[in-house]
mmCIF file of C-alpha atoms in Angstrom:
data_model
loop_
_atom_site.group_PDB
_atom_site.id
_atom_site.type_symbol
_atom_site.label_atom_id
_atom_site.label_comp_id
_atom_site.label_asym_id
_atom_site.label_seq_id
_atom_site.Cartn_x
_atom_site.Cartn_y
_atom_site.Cartn_z
ATOM 1 C CA MET A 1 0.176 -0.034 0.044
ATOM 2 C CA MET A 2 1.317 3.640 -0.774
ATOM 3 C CA LYS A 3 2.202 5.549 2.162
ATOM 4 C CA PHE A 4 1.483 9.415 1.915
ATOM 5 C CA THR A 5 3.195 12.073 4.054
ATOM 6 C CA PHE A 6 2.321 15.606 4.636
ATOM 7 C CA HIS A 7 5.716 16.820 5.447
ATOM 8 C CA PRO A 8 8.992 17.306 3.292
ATOM 9 C CA PHE A 9 11.525 15.308 5.561
ATOM 10 C CA HIS A 10 12.638 11.855 5.315
ATOM 11 C CA LEU A 11 12.056 9.708 8.434
ATOM 12 C CA VAL A 12 14.426 7.001 7.936
ATOM 13 C CA ASN A 13 13.561 3.104 8.764
ATOM 14 C CA PRO A 14 15.358 1.347 11.934
ATOM 15 C CA SER A 15 19.146 0.800 10.707
ATOM 16 C CA PRO A 16 21.651 -1.218 12.233
ATOM 17 C CA TRP A 17 24.472 0.601 10.218
ATOM 18 C CA PRO A 18 24.697 3.555 12.744
ATOM 19 C CA LEU A 19 25.599 1.019 15.864
ATOM 20 C CA MET A 20 27.862 -1.196 13.836
ATOM 21 C CA SER A 21 29.783 1.700 12.953
ATOM 22 C CA SER A 22 30.217 3.001 16.250
ATOM 23 C CA ILE A 23 31.556 -0.362 17.420
ATOM 24 C CA GLY A 24 33.524 -0.510 14.497
ATOM 25 C CA ALA A 25 34.988 2.868 15.094
ATOM 26 C CA PHE A 26 35.655 1.845 18.739
ATOM 27 C CA LEU A 27 37.515 -1.310 17.431
ATOM 28 C CA LEU A 28 39.611 0.828 15.190
ATOM 29 C CA THR A 29 40.626 3.350 17.688
ATOM 30 C CA SER A 30 41.435 0.880 20.182
ATOM 31 C CA GLY A 31 43.437 -1.214 17.801
ATOM 32 C CA LEU A 32 45.442 1.820 16.626
ATOM 33 C CA VAL A 33 46.515 2.428 20.405
ATOM 34 C CA LYS A 34 47.264 -1.445 20.609
ATOM 35 C CA TRP A 35 49.142 -1.034 17.600
ATOM 36 C CA PHE A 36 51.290 1.802 18.831
ATOM 37 C CA HIS A 37 52.120 0.515 22.158
ATOM 38 C CA PHE A 38 51.954 -3.352 21.555
ATOM 39 C CA PHE A 39 53.167 -3.651 17.764
ATOM 40 C CA SER A 40 49.829 -5.699 16.827
ATOM 41 C CA THR A 41 47.423 -4.753 14.281
ATOM 42 C CA ASP A 42 44.883 -7.476 14.800
ATOM 43 C CA LEU A 43 42.592 -5.589 16.277
ATOM 44 C CA PHE A 44 43.054 -2.449 14.207
ATOM 45 C CA LEU A 45 42.242 -4.457 10.920
ATOM 46 C CA VAL A 46 39.291 -5.834 12.413
ATOM 47 C CA GLY A 47 38.093 -2.221 13.401
ATOM 48 C CA ALA A 48 39.035 -1.124 10.016
ATOM 49 C CA LEU A 49 37.179 -3.812 8.031
ATOM 50 C CA SER A 50 34.081 -3.398 10.520
ATOM 51 C CA VAL A 51 33.994 0.378 9.523
ATOM 52 C CA ILE A 52 34.656 -0.345 5.955
ATOM 53 C CA LEU A 53 31.603 -2.908 5.751
ATOM 54 C CA SER A 54 29.318 -0.923 7.883
ATOM 55 C CA SER A 55 29.902 2.606 5.949
ATOM 56 C CA VAL A 56 29.465 0.817 2.477
ATOM 57 C CA GLN A 57 26.097 -0.760 3.684
ATOM 58 C CA TRP A 58 25.013 2.384 5.049
ATOM 59 C CA TRP A 59 25.805 4.185 1.956
ATOM 60 C CA ARG A 60 24.028 1.798 -0.005
ATOM 61 C CA ASP A 61 21.109 2.307 2.027
ATOM 62 C CA ILE A 62 20.999 6.032 1.360
ATOM 63 C CA VAL A 63 21.697 5.676 -2.797
ATOM 64 C CA ARG A 64 18.517 3.568 -2.789
ATOM 65 C CA GLU A 65 16.379 5.973 -0.429
ATOM 66 C CA GLY A 66 17.507 8.827 -2.983
ATOM 67 C CA THR A 67 17.669 7.466 -6.253
ATOM 68 C CA PHE A 68 15.114 4.477 -6.328
ATOM 69 C CA GLN A 69 12.599 5.700 -3.691
ATOM 70 C CA GLY A 70 12.802 9.081 -4.204
ATOM 71 C CA LEU A 71 13.117 10.113 -0.400
ATOM 72 C CA HIS A 72 15.302 12.936 -0.869
ATOM 73 C CA THR A 73 13.428 15.885 -1.321
ATOM 74 C CA LEU A 74 14.485 19.355 -1.863
ATOM 75 C CA LYS A 75 14.579 19.757 1.994
ATOM 76 C CA VAL A 76 16.295 16.769 2.406
ATOM 77 C CA GLN A 77 18.716 17.709 -0.146
ATOM 78 C CA LYS A 78 19.678 20.877 1.533
ATOM 79 C CA GLY A 79 20.071 19.089 4.737
ATOM 80 C CA LEU A 80 22.526 16.880 3.213
ATOM 81 C CA GLN A 81 24.147 19.886 1.836
ATOM 82 C CA TRP A 82 24.671 21.539 5.191
ATOM 83 C CA GLY A 83 25.814 18.222 6.530
ATOM 84 C CA MET A 84 28.636 18.135 3.749
ATOM 85 C CA ILE A 85 29.671 21.708 4.447
ATOM 86 C CA LEU A 86 29.807 21.271 8.036
ATOM 87 C CA PHE A 87 32.039 18.090 7.809
ATOM 88 C CA ILE A 88 34.283 20.091 4.988
ATOM 89 C CA VAL A 89 34.561 23.040 8.108
ATOM 90 C CA SER A 90 35.612 20.215 10.441
ATOM 91 C CA GLU A 91 38.249 18.892 8.215
ATOM 92 C CA VAL A 92 39.799 22.566 7.925
ATOM 93 C CA LEU A 93 40.042 22.841 11.586
ATOM 94 C CA PHE A 94 41.502 19.383 11.435
ATOM 95 C CA PHE A 95 44.400 20.582 9.141
ATOM 96 C CA PHE A 96 44.629 23.740 10.818
ATOM 97 C CA SER A 97 45.781 22.358 13.825
ATOM 98 C CA PHE A 98 48.589 20.496 11.501
ATOM 99 C CA PHE A 99 49.778 23.864 10.438
ATOM 100 C CA TRP A 100 49.840 25.402 13.650
ATOM 101 C CA ALA A 101 52.238 22.459 15.139
ATOM 102 C CA PHE A 102 54.400 23.241 12.115
ATOM 103 C CA PHE A 103 54.564 26.935 12.509
ATOM 104 C CA HIS A 104 54.976 26.942 16.051
ATOM 105 C CA SER A 105 58.175 24.527 15.609
ATOM 106 C CA SER A 106 59.379 26.535 12.641
ATOM 107 C CA LEU A 107 58.979 29.503 13.649
ATOM 108 C CA SER A 108 60.448 29.574 16.961
ATOM 109 C CA PRO A 109 62.982 26.369 16.716
ATOM 110 C CA SER A 110 63.847 25.137 20.186
ATOM 111 C CA LEU A 111 67.419 24.827 21.525
ATOM 112 C CA GLU A 112 67.216 21.167 21.268
ATOM 113 C CA LEU A 113 67.381 21.425 17.547
ATOM 114 C CA GLY A 114 69.915 23.967 17.812
ATOM 115 C CA GLY A 115 67.936 26.880 17.128
ATOM 116 C CA VAL A 116 67.730 26.114 13.429
ATOM 117 C CA TRP A 117 64.675 25.272 11.108
ATOM 118 C CA PRO A 118 64.914 22.347 9.717
ATOM 119 C CA PRO A 119 66.836 20.743 12.011
ATOM 120 C CA ALA A 120 70.472 19.815 11.887
ATOM 121 C CA GLY A 121 70.780 16.674 9.505
ATOM 122 C CA VAL A 122 67.241 17.106 7.989
ATOM 123 C CA GLU A 123 67.470 17.667 4.524
ATOM 124 C CA PRO A 124 64.047 18.511 3.126
ATOM 125 C CA PHE A 125 62.399 17.698 -0.372
ATOM 126 C CA ASN A 126 63.333 19.864 -3.429
ATOM 127 C CA PRO A 127 59.923 21.436 -3.779
ATOM 128 C CA PHE A 128 60.442 21.701 -7.715
ATOM 129 C CA ASN A 129 60.720 18.146 -8.181
ATOM 130 C CA ILE A 130 57.814 15.748 -7.317
ATOM 131 C CA PRO A 131 56.038 18.317 -4.996
ATOM 132 C CA LEU A 132 55.250 20.640 -7.965
ATOM 133 C CA LEU A 133 54.351 17.833 -10.349
ATOM 134 C CA ASN A 134 52.040 16.441 -7.603
ATOM 135 C CA THR A 135 50.712 20.130 -7.224
ATOM 136 C CA ALA A 136 50.179 20.334 -11.222
ATOM 137 C CA ILE A 137 48.142 16.999 -11.064
ATOM 138 C CA LEU A 138 45.565 18.096 -8.352
ATOM 139 C CA LEU A 139 44.995 21.386 -9.864
ATOM 140 C CA SER A 140 44.302 19.575 -12.904
ATOM 141 C CA SER A 141 41.884 17.262 -11.124
ATOM 142 C CA GLY A 142 40.312 20.089 -9.736
ATOM 143 C CA ALA A 143 39.589 21.428 -13.405
ATOM 144 C CA THR A 144 38.457 18.084 -14.762
ATOM 145 C CA VAL A 145 36.052 17.408 -12.021
ATOM 146 C CA THR A 146 34.616 20.687 -12.834
ATOM 147 C CA TRP A 147 34.510 19.891 -16.331
ATOM 148 C CA ALA A 148 32.729 16.591 -15.424
ATOM 149 C CA HIS A 149 29.967 18.831 -12.879
ATOM 150 C CA HIS A 150 29.442 21.337 -16.181
ATOM 151 C CA SER A 151 28.997 18.245 -18.606
ATOM 152 C CA LEU A 152 26.332 16.815 -16.084
ATOM 153 C CA LEU A 153 24.655 20.010 -15.878
ATOM 154 C CA HIS A 154 24.438 20.294 -19.615
ATOM 155 C CA GLN A 155 23.224 16.460 -20.054
ATOM 156 C CA GLU A 156 26.457 15.529 -21.875
ATOM 157 C CA HIS A 157 26.935 12.142 -20.362
ATOM 158 C CA SER A 158 29.602 11.257 -22.248
ATOM 159 C CA GLU A 159 31.840 14.276 -21.586
ATOM 160 C CA ALA A 160 30.942 13.932 -17.800
ATOM 161 C CA VAL A 161 31.969 10.153 -17.538
ATOM 162 C CA ASN A 162 35.201 10.815 -19.496
ATOM 163 C CA SER A 163 36.071 13.733 -17.502
ATOM 164 C CA LEU A 164 35.530 12.080 -14.146
ATOM 165 C CA ALA A 165 37.383 9.151 -15.185
ATOM 166 C CA LEU A 166 40.435 11.224 -16.086
ATOM 167 C CA THR A 167 39.928 12.687 -12.323
ATOM 168 C CA VAL A 168 40.135 9.535 -10.754
ATOM 169 C CA VAL A 169 43.213 8.579 -12.853
ATOM 170 C CA LEU A 170 44.823 12.051 -11.533
ATOM 171 C CA GLY A 171 43.945 11.138 -8.222
ATOM 172 C CA ILE A 172 45.516 7.469 -8.434
ATOM 173 C CA TYR A 173 48.550 9.137 -10.261
ATOM 174 C CA PHE A 174 48.814 11.594 -6.877
ATOM 175 C CA THR A 175 48.930 8.844 -4.629
ATOM 176 C CA SER A 176 51.440 6.808 -6.503
ATOM 177 C CA LEU A 177 54.087 9.747 -6.694
ATOM 178 C CA GLN A 178 53.297 10.558 -2.890
ATOM 179 C CA ALA A 179 53.911 6.820 -2.042
ATOM 180 C CA PHE A 180 57.280 7.000 -4.186
ATOM 181 C CA GLU A 181 58.363 10.272 -2.347
ATOM 182 C CA TYR A 182 57.792 8.682 0.949
ATOM 183 C CA MET A 183 59.935 5.873 -0.012
ATOM 184 C CA GLU A 184 62.818 8.257 -1.198
ATOM 185 C CA ALA A 185 62.856 10.410 1.802
ATOM 186 C CA SER A 186 66.023 10.938 3.617
ATOM 187 C CA PHE A 187 64.203 11.384 6.957
ATOM 188 C CA SER A 188 61.418 9.371 8.603
ATOM 189 C CA ILE A 189 58.478 10.620 10.990
ATOM 190 C CA ALA A 190 60.646 9.775 14.070
ATOM 191 C CA ASP A 191 63.003 12.331 13.116
ATOM 192 C CA SER A 192 62.416 15.306 15.223
ATOM 193 C CA VAL A 193 59.498 17.505 14.962
ATOM 194 C CA TYR A 194 60.123 18.206 11.385
ATOM 195 C CA GLY A 195 59.613 14.615 10.433
ATOM 196 C CA SER A 196 56.504 14.145 12.671
ATOM 197 C CA THR A 197 54.685 17.421 11.285
ATOM 198 C CA PHE A 198 55.382 16.645 7.548
ATOM 199 C CA PHE A 199 54.564 13.125 7.460
ATOM 200 C CA VAL A 200 51.449 13.782 9.469
ATOM 201 C CA ALA A 201 50.528 16.512 7.653
ATOM 202 C CA THR A 202 51.103 15.148 4.219
ATOM 203 C CA GLY A 203 50.091 11.862 5.185
ATOM 204 C CA PHE A 204 46.569 12.776 6.401
ATOM 205 C CA HIS A 205 46.236 14.623 3.338
ATOM 206 C CA GLY A 206 47.349 11.739 1.353
ATOM 207 C CA LEU A 207 44.681 9.728 3.297
ATOM 208 C CA HIS A 208 41.999 12.364 2.074
ATOM 209 C CA VAL A 209 43.281 11.837 -1.364
ATOM 210 C CA ILE A 210 42.581 8.152 -1.498
ATOM 211 C CA ILE A 211 39.233 8.760 0.258
ATOM 212 C CA GLY A 212 38.409 11.620 -2.451
ATOM 213 C CA THR A 213 39.394 9.377 -5.002
ATOM 214 C CA THR A 214 37.211 6.141 -3.838
ATOM 215 C CA PHE A 215 34.385 8.976 -3.769
ATOM 216 C CA LEU A 216 35.031 9.630 -7.253
ATOM 217 C CA MET A 217 34.827 6.169 -8.401
ATOM 218 C CA VAL A 218 31.652 5.485 -6.621
ATOM 219 C CA CYS A 219 30.245 8.404 -8.328
ATOM 220 C CA LEU A 220 31.906 7.456 -11.515
ATOM 221 C CA ALA A 221 29.931 3.896 -11.143
ATOM 222 C CA ARG A 222 26.814 5.805 -10.458
ATOM 223 C CA LEU A 223 27.113 7.873 -13.407
ATOM 224 C CA LEU A 224 27.556 4.834 -15.893
ATOM 225 C CA MET A 225 24.276 3.366 -14.194
ATOM 226 C CA SER A 226 22.637 6.793 -14.776
ATOM 227 C CA HIS A 227 22.154 7.797 -11.191
ATOM 228 C CA PHE A 228 22.385 11.287 -11.973
ATOM 229 C CA SER A 229 20.645 13.844 -13.586
ATOM 230 C CA ALA A 230 20.945 17.376 -14.058
ATOM 231 C CA SER A 231 18.815 18.391 -11.449
ATOM 232 C CA HIS A 232 19.369 15.661 -9.091
ATOM 233 C CA HIS A 233 22.894 14.629 -8.520
ATOM 234 C CA PHE A 234 23.870 15.921 -4.669
ATOM 235 C CA GLY A 235 26.380 12.453 -4.379
ATOM 236 C CA PHE A 236 28.445 13.877 -7.068
ATOM 237 C CA GLU A 237 28.407 17.564 -5.830
ATOM 238 C CA ALA A 238 29.316 16.224 -2.424
ATOM 239 C CA ALA A 239 32.335 14.374 -4.148
ATOM 240 C CA ALA A 240 33.399 17.526 -6.127
ATOM 241 C CA TRP A 241 33.272 19.584 -2.790
ATOM 242 C CA TYR A 242 35.587 17.363 -1.059
ATOM 243 C CA TRP A 243 37.873 17.052 -4.202
ATOM 244 C CA HIS A 244 38.427 20.982 -4.208
ATOM 245 C CA PHE A 245 38.643 21.094 -0.437
ATOM 246 C CA VAL A 246 41.767 18.346 -0.726
ATOM 247 C CA ASP A 247 43.341 21.021 -3.615
ATOM 248 C CA VAL A 248 43.016 23.548 -1.446
ATOM 249 C CA VAL A 249 44.819 21.929 1.504
ATOM 250 C CA TRP A 250 47.548 20.698 -0.555
ATOM 251 C CA LEU A 251 48.303 24.300 -2.035
ATOM 252 C CA PHE A 252 48.896 25.470 1.341
ATOM 253 C CA LEU A 253 50.714 22.212 2.369
ATOM 254 C CA TYR A 254 53.139 23.005 -0.745
ATOM 255 C CA ILE A 255 53.542 26.655 0.199
ATOM 256 C CA SER A 256 54.394 26.254 3.683
ATOM 257 C CA ILE A 257 55.930 22.798 4.395
ATOM 258 C CA TYR A 258 57.516 22.211 0.840
ATOM 259 C CA TRP A 259 58.659 25.500 -0.506
ATOM 260 C CA TRP A 260 58.664 27.815 2.780
ATOM 261 C CA GLY A 261 60.583 25.138 4.800
ATOM 262 C CA SER A 262 63.159 24.320 1.711
ATOM 263 C CA TYR A 263 63.796 28.014 1.358
ATOM 264 C CA LEU A 264 64.952 28.168 4.765
ATOM 265 C CA TYR A 265 67.138 25.263 4.058
ATOM 266 C CA SER A 266 68.364 26.698 0.893
ATOM 267 C CA THR A 267 69.265 30.145 2.129
ATOM 268 C CA SER A 268 71.671 28.773 4.692
ATOM 269 C CA SER A 269 75.183 27.816 4.333
ATOM 270 C CA THR A 270 74.786 25.428 7.184
ATOM 271 C CA ASN A 271 72.399 22.848 7.928
ATOM 272 C CA GLY A 272 69.631 25.012 9.165
ATOM 273 C CA PHE A 273 68.657 28.644 9.350
ATOM 274 C CA HIS A 274 66.744 30.558 11.746
ATOM 275 C CA PRO A 275 63.402 31.748 10.516
ATOM 276 C CA TRP A 276 63.971 35.281 12.310
ATOM 277 C CA GLY A 277 67.076 35.951 10.995
ATOM 278 C CA LEU A 278 65.388 36.243 7.151
ATOM 279 C CA LEU A 279 63.209 38.940 9.116
ATOM 280 C CA GLN A 280 66.188 41.002 10.621
ATOM 281 C CA MET A 281 67.917 40.825 7.151
ATOM 282 C CA ILE A 282 65.041 42.112 5.589
ATOM 283 C CA SER A 283 64.545 45.197 8.088
ATOM 284 C CA SER A 284 68.410 45.793 8.247
ATOM 285 C CA GLU A 285 68.156 46.461 4.252
#
C-alpha cells in the first residue's frame, strides 16, 4: 500500500549501520592504540574492516533511498548539503591544527634543535621536483572534476564520464607519486618534530586523497548506471566539494611545508636556518 506523507522530511527506517559503525570505530581506535604500544595490528584490522563494511552498507541504503525511492526531497537535499559543508569545515580545523604545529615549531625552533629550521641533519625535499608535479596534477584534477560537473548539468553524459574518469586517474597518479616520495625520503617520522609534522600533515592529506578518489570512483560507477541527472546529483556535488577541499589543502601544504620550509634550508650555508634571521636581514636593508 502506498504511504503518503504531509511533510518534506525523510523519516528513516530503523537501521543497524549507525550502531555497527560506532562499534567498528571503537575497535579501530582501540586497535590503533594497541598497534602503537604492543605492535599488534589484529584489532586494528578488525576495526577497519568493520568500519568499511558498515559504511558501504549504510551508503548503499542512502543511495537506494535517494535514487530509487525518491525520499530525498529538496528539503532533505538542503540538509545533506549543510551536513557536507559542516563536515568540510571540521576538516579545515583538523588541518589547521597541523599547520599550527608546523609553524609553532619552525618560527621559533627550540634549543634542542639548535635553534635552526629544518633541524640539523634533516634534508627537506626539493619543492620543484615531485611536489611541484603533484601540485600540477591536483590542480588539473580540480579542473577535470569541474568539467565533469558542468557536463552533467548540460546533460552531456559521455563528456561527464570521460572527465570524471580522468579525475580518478589523476588522483591515483598523485597517490602513487606521494608513495614514491615517501620511499625516497632521507628522513622518517621519528626524525625530530620536522619529520613528525611533515609526515602527519602530508600523510593525512594523502589519506584524504585516497578517500576522495574512492568517492569519485563510486560517483563514476553511479554515473555509468545513470543514477545522476541534471537536477538530482548531490552525491556527485559532495564528491566535487570534497575534492576541491583536498586541492586547497595541498596548496597550503606545498607553500608552507615544501616551498617555505625548503627555502629556509636552501638560504643557509649550514644545515639549518633561523627563521627570524630572514626578517632581521630584510629590516636591516
